[in-house]
Coordinates of C-alpha atoms and ligand atoms in Angstrom, one line a residue:
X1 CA 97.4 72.6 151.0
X2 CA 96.8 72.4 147.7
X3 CA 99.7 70.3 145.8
X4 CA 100.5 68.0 142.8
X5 CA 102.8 65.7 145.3
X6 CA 103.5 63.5 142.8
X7 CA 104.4 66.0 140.2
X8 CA 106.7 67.6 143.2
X9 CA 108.3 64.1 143.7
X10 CA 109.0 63.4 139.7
X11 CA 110.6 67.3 139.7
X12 CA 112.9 66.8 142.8
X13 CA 114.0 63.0 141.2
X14 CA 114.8 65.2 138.0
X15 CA 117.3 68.0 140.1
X16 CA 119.0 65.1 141.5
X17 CA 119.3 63.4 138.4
X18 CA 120.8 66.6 136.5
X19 CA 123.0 67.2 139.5
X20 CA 124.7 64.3 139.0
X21 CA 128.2 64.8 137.8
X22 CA 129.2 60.8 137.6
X23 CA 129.4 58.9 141.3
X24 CA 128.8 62.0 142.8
X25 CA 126.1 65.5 143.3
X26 CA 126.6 69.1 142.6
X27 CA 124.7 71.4 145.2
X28 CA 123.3 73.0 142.1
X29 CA 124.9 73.6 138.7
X30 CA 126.9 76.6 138.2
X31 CA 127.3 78.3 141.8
X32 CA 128.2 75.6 143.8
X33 CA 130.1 72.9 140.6
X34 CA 132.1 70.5 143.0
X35 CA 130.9 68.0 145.8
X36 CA 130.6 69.2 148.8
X37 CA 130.5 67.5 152.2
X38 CA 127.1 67.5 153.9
X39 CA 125.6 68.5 150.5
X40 CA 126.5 65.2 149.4
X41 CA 125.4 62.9 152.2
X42 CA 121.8 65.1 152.2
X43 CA 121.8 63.9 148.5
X44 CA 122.6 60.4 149.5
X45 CA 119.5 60.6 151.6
X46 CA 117.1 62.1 148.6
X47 CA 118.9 59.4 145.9
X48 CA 118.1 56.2 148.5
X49 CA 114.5 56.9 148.0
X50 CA 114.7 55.3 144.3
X51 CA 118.2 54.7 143.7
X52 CA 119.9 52.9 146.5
X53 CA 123.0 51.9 144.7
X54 CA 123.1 55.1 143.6
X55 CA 122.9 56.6 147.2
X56 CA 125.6 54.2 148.5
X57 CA 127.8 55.6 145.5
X58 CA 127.3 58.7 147.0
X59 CA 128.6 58.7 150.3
X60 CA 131.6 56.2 149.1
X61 CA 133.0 58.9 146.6
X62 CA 132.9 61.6 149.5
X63 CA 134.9 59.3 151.7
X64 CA 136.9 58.4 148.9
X65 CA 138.3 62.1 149.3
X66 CA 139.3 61.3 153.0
X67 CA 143.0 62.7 154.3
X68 CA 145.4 60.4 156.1
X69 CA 144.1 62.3 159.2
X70 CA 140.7 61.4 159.0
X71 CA 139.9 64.6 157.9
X72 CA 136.7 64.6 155.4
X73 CA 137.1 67.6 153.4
X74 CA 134.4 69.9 152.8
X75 CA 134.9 70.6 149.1
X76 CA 136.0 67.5 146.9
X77 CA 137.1 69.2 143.8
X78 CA 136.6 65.8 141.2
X79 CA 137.1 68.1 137.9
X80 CA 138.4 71.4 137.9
X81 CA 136.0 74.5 137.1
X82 CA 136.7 78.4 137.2
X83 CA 133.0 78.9 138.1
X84 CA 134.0 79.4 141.6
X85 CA 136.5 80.6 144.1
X86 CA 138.4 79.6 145.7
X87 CA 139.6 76.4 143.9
X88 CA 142.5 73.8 145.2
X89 CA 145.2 76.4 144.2
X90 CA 143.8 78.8 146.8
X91 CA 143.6 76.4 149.5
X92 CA 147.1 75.1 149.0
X93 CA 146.2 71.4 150.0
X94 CA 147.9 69.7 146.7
X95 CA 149.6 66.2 148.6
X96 CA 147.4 66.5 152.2
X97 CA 144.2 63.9 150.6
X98 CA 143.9 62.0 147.5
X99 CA 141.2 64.3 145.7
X100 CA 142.0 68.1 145.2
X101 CA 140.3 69.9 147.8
X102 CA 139.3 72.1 150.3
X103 CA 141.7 72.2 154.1
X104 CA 138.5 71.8 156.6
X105 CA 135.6 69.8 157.3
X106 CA 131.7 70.3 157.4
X107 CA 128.9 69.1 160.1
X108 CA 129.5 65.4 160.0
X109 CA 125.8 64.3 159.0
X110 CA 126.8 61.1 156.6
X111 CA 127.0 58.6 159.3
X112 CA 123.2 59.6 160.2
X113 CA 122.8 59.1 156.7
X114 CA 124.4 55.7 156.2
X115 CA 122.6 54.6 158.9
X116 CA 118.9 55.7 157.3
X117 CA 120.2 54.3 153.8
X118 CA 121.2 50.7 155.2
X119 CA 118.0 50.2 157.0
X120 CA 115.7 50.5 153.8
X121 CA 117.9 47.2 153.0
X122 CA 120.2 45.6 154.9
X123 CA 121.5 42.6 152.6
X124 CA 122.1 45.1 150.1
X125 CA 123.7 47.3 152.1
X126 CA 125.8 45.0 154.4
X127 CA 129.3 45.0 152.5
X128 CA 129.3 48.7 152.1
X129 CA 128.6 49.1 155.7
X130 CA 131.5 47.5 156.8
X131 CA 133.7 49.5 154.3
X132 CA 132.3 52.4 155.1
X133 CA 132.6 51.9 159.0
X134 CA 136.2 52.1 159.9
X135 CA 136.2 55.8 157.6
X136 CA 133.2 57.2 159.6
X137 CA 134.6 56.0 162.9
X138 CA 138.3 57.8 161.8
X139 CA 136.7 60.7 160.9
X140 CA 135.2 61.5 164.2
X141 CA 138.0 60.4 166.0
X142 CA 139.4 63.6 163.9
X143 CA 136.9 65.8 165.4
X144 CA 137.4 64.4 168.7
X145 CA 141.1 65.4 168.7
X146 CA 141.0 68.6 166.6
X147 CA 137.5 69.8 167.3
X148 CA 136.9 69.5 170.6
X149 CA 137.3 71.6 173.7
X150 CA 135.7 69.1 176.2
X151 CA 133.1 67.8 174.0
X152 CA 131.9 70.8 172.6
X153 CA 132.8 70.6 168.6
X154 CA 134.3 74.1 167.0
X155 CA 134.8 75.4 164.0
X156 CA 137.9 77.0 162.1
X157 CA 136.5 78.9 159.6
X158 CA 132.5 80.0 159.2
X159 CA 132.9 77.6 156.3
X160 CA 133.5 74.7 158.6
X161 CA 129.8 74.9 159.9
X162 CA 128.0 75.2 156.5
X163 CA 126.2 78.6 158.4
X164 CA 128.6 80.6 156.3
X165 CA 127.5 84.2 157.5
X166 CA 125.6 83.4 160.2
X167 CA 125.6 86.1 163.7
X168 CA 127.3 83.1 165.4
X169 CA 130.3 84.1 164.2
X170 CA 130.2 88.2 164.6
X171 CA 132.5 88.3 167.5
X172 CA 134.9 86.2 166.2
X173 CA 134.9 87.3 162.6
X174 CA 135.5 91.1 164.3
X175 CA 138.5 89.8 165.6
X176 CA 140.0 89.6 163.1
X177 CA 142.4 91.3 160.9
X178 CA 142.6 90.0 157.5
X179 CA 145.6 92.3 156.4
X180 CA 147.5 91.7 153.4
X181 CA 144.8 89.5 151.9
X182 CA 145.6 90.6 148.8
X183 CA 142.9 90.8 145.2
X184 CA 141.2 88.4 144.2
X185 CA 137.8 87.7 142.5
X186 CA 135.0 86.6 143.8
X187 CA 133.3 84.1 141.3
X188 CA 129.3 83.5 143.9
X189 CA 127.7 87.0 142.9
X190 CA 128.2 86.2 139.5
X191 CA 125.9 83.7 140.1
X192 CA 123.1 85.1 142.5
X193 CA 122.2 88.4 143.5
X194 CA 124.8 89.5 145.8
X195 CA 122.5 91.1 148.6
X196 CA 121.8 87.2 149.2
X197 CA 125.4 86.6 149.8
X198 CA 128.0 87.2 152.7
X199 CA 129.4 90.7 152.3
X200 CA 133.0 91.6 151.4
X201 CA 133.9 91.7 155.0
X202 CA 133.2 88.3 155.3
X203 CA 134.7 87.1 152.4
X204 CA 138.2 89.0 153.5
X205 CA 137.8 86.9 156.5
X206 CA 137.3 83.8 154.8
X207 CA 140.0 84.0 152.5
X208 CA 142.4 85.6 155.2
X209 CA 141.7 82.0 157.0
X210 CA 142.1 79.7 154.1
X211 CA 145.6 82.0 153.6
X212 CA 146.5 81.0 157.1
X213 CA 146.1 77.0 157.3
X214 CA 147.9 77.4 153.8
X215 CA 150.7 79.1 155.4
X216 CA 150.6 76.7 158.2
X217 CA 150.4 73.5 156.1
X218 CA 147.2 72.6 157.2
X219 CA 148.5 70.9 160.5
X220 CA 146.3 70.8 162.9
X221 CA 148.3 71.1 165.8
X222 CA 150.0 74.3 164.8
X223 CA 146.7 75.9 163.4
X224 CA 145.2 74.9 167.1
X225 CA 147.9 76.7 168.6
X226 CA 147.3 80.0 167.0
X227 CA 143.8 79.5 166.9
X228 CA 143.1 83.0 165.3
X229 CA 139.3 82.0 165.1
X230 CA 137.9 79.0 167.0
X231 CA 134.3 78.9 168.5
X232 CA 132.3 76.5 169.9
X233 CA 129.2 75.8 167.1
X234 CA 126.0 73.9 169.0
X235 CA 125.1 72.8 165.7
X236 CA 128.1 70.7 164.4
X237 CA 128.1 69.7 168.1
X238 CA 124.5 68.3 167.9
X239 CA 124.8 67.0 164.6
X240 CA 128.3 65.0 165.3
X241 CA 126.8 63.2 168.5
X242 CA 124.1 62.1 166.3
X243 CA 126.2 61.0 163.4
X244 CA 127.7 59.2 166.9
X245 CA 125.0 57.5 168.3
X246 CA 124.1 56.4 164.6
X247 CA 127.9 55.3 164.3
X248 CA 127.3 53.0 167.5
X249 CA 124.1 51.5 165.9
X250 CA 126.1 50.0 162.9
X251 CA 129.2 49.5 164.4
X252 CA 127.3 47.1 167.0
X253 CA 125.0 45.4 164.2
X254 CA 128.4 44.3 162.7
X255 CA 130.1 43.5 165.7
X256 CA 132.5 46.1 166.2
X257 CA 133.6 47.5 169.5
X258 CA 132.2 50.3 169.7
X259 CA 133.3 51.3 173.6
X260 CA 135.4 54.4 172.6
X261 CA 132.2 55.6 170.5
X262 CA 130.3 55.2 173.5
X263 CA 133.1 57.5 175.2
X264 CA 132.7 60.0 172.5
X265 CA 129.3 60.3 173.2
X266 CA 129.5 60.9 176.6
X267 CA 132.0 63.6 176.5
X268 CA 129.6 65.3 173.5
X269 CA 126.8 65.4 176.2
X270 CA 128.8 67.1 178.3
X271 CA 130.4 69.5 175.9
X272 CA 127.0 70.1 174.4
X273 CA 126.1 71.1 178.2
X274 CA 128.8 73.9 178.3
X275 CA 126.7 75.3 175.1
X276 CA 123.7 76.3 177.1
X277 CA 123.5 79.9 177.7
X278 CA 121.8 80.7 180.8
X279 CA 121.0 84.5 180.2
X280 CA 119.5 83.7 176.6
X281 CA 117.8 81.0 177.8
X282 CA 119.3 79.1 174.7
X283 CA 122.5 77.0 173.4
X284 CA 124.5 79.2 172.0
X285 CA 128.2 79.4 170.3
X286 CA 131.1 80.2 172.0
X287 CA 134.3 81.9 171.6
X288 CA 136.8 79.9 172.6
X289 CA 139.4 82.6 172.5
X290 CA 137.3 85.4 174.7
X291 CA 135.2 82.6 176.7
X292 CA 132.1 84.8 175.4
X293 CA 128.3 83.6 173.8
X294 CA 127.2 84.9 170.7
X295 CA 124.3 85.9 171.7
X296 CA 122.1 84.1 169.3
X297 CA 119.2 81.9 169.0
X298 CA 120.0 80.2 165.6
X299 CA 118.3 77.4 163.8
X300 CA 121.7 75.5 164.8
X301 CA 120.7 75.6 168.6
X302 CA 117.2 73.4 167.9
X303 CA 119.1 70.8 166.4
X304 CA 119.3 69.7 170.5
X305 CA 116.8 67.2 170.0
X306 CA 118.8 65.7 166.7
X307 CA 121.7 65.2 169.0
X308 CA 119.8 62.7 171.0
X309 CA 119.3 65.0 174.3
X310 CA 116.1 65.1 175.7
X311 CA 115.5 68.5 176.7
X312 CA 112.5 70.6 176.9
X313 CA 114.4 73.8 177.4
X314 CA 114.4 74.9 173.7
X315 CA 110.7 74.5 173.6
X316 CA 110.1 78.3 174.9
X317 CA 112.5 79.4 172.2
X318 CA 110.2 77.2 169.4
X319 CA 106.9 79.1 170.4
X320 CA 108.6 82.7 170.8
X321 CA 109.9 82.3 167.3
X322 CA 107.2 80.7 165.5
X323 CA 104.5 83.4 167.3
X324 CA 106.9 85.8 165.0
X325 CA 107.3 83.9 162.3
X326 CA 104.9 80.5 162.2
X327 CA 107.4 78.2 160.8
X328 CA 109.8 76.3 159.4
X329 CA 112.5 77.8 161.4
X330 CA 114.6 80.8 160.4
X331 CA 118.1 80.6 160.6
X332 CA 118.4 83.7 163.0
X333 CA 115.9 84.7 165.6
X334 CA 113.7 86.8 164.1
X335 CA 113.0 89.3 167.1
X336 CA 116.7 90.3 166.8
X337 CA 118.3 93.5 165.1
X338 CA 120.7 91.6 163.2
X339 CA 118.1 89.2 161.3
X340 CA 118.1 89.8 157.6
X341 CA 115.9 87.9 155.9
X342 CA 117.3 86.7 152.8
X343 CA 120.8 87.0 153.7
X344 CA 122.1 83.7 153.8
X345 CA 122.2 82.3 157.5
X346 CA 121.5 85.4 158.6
X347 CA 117.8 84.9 158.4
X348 CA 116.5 83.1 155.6
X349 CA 115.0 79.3 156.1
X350 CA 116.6 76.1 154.9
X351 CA 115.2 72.6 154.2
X352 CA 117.7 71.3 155.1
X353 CA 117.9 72.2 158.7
X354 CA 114.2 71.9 159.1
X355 CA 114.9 68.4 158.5
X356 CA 116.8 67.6 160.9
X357 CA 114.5 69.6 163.7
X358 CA 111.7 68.1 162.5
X359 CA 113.5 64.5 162.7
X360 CA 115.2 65.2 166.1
X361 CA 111.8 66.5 167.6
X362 CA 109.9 63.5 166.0
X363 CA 112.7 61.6 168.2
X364 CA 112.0 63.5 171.1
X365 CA 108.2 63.0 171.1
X366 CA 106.9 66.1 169.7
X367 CA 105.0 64.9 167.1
X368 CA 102.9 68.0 166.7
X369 CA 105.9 70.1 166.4
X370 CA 107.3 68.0 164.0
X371 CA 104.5 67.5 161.9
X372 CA 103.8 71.0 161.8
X373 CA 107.6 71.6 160.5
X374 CA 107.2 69.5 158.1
X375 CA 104.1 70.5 156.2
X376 CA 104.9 73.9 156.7
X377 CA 108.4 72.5 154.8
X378 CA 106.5 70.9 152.1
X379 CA 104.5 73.9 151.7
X380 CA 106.8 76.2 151.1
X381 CA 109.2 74.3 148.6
X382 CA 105.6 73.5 146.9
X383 CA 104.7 77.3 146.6
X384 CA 108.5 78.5 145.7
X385 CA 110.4 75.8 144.3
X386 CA 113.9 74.0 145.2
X387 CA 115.4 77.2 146.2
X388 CA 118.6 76.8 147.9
X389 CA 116.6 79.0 150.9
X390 CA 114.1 81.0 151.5
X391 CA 112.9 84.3 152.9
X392 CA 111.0 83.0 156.1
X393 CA 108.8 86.3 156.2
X394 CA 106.8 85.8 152.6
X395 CA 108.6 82.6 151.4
X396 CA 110.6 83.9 148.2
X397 CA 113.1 81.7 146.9
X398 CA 116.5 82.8 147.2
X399 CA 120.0 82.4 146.5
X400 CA 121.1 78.9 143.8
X401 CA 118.1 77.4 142.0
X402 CA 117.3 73.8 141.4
X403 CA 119.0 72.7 144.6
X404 CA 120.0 69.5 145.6
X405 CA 119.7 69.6 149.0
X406 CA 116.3 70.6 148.4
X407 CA 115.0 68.3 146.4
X408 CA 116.5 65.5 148.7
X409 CA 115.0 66.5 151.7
X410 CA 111.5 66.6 149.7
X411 CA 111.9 63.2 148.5
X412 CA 112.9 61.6 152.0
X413 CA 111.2 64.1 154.7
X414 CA 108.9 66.8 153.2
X415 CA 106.7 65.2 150.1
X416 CA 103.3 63.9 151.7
X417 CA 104.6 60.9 149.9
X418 CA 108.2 60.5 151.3
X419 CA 109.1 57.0 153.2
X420 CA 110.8 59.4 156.1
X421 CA 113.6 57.0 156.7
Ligands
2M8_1 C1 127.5 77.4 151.2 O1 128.9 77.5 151.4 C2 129.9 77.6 150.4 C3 131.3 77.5 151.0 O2 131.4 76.2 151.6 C4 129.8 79.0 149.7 O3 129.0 79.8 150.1 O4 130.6 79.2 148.7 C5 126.9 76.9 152.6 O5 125.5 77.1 152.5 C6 127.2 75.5 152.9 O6 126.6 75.0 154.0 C7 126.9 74.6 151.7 O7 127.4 73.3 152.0 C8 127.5 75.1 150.4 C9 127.0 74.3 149.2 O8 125.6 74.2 149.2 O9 127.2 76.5 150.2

């Protein structure tokens, strides 16, 4: 591979650095102009590579948006910006948290984070640990309550998963019925080309959803008893028993008791169990309401190996789809009908996610995989920039430009140079 690494590095610093809106990242300027959750802590990640205090400032302003319920939203709307849709007013959340925002939650990676950004310096780090702690710890308790169905996490909205469009969510989404809806404008293809985006469809839906928890207040317990849309995601169910085990690391290094953690991650095992789909030879998401799988090998089902579980299941899966299409991993199985590959989660490839394979499978012992992720990572974002994704058949960049996430995940993972931790 023939790369400037350092020029790479010095360019990715740069898209952090003009992302930064003040004690907290944009995903990237224009599309995307508020914090949003996992966005964030991935930044965090990227900024601890030369800027710890920085990074720390990072995931304390996205907890700083925490509700009473331990609910970290997924959108933390710190100034107010008619660039996108839809804003606080939509959502109807004015009085729930302390910051305007969003009504749901994204894949709980920050505690993963915090854990990486405290071991490049502990002294530093130590105070803001222990602050940070007893927020982390609440919001999983949150997901434990309102997100589990024995220890297999859900969603409430495709918006909850950060795999916005992805197939996961077909059955569901054609259930249902987003009547009276009502106008309004979308602001995203105003941005980017909206073949790249979810459909109209979709966007019915996901408005239709945010009208419901409006209408229901955003309680929980009401919005779990009408459940219009609820399915079992293995990725936010991988991801949240890492961010768990992580969570028991710190809380033991400063002494807390971290026994109901421990019970967390027991039930997550076995939820993340009920995930595996025995005709697909895959995990898989399930519809809570119907009892049914997807269907789909996503990129969300190799995150098995990020959630701690040593299983060499998924490795089949790995070859099939890499003898298709090498690697990094697309976000839909590329032998199916419905990939589409620069739609969104519906086929293109994501940095992001091949980060946290390629860290999980590192874990696991497959070094070779890993490796081969990663350069094929570093590759890519070399030839095509810090697209927000990519097509995974010929590499073009796609969707938001000059992408946070991106750009983190080359500083800490990708970059021949990065430190990996
Ligand atoms: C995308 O989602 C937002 C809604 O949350 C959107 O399309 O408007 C997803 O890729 C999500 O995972 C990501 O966090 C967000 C910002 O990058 O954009």
């Amino acid at each position: 591979m023939t790369m400037d690494a350092g020029m790479l590095d010095e360019r990715a610093r740069e898209i952090l650095r003009q992302n930064d809106r003040g004690g907290y990242t944009v995903p990237t300027d224009g599309l995307y102009p508020y914090q949003w959750n996992w966005d964030s802590a991935f930044a965090a990640w990227g900024l601890a590579q030369f800027d710890l205090d920085r990074a720390w400032t990072e995931i304390e302003t996205l907890l700083s948006g925490q509700w009473p319920n331990g609910m970290v939203p997924h959108i933390l709307v710190h100034a107010p910006d008619p660039g996108y849709f839809p804003g606080p007013d939509v959502w109807g959340t004015d009085g729930h948290g302390p910051v305007p925002s969003s009504g749901i939650s994204q894949p709980p990676v920050a505690a993963s984070f915090v854990r990486r950004i405290w071991d490049r310096d502990r002294t530093a780090g130590d105070a803001r640990v222990r602050a940070l702690y007893p927020k982390l710890l609440s919001w999983h308790r949150w997901f434990m309550e309102w997100r589990s169905e024995d220890g297999a996490i859900c969603i409430t909205h495709p918006w909850e998963a950060g795999r916005d469009n992805a197939p996961d969510w077909d059955g569901a989404m054609a259930g249902l019925d987003p009547v009276d809806v009502g106008a309004y404008t979308r602001r995203d293809t105003a941005h980017v080309n909206a073949d790249m985006r979810p459909t109209k469809y979709d966007y019915d839906r996901y408005v239709w959803l945010v009208q419901f928890g409006k209408r229901l207040g955003w309680d929980e317990a009401a919005m779990r008893a009408q459940a219009p849309f609820r399915v079992a995601d293995p990725g936010r169910t991988f991801i949240l028993l890492a961010a768990m085990r992580d969570l028991a690391t710190l809380g033991e290094a400063i002494g807390e008791d971290i026994s109901q953690v421990r019970r967390w991650i027991a039930a997550l095992e076995d939820g993340a169990a009920t995930l595996w789909n025995e005709d697909l030879q895959s995990y898989d998401a399930r519809d809570i309401r119907t009892g049914t799988f997807a269907g789909c090998v996503s990129n969300a089902a190799f995150l098995c190996w990020c959630g701690g579980l040593d299983d060499d299941r998924m490795i089949g899966q790995v070859n099939r789809v890499w003898n298709v299409i090498r690697c990094p991993v697309p976000s839909h199985d590329p032998e199916s009908p419905r990939f589409d590959p620069r739609r969104y989660w519906r086929g293109p490839t994501w940095a992001i996610m091949n980060a946290l394979i390629g860290t999980g499978m590192e874990q696991a012992g497959l070094g070779d995989y890993a490796g081969q992720l990663r350069r094929d990572t570093a590759e890519l974002i070399a030839a095509n920039g810090f697209a927000e994704y990519f097509d995974p058949t010929d590499g073009t960049p796609a969707g938001g430009g000059s992408f946070t996430w991106t750009a983190a995940v080359w500083l800490a993972w990708a970059s021949p140079n990065a430190g990996r931790g």
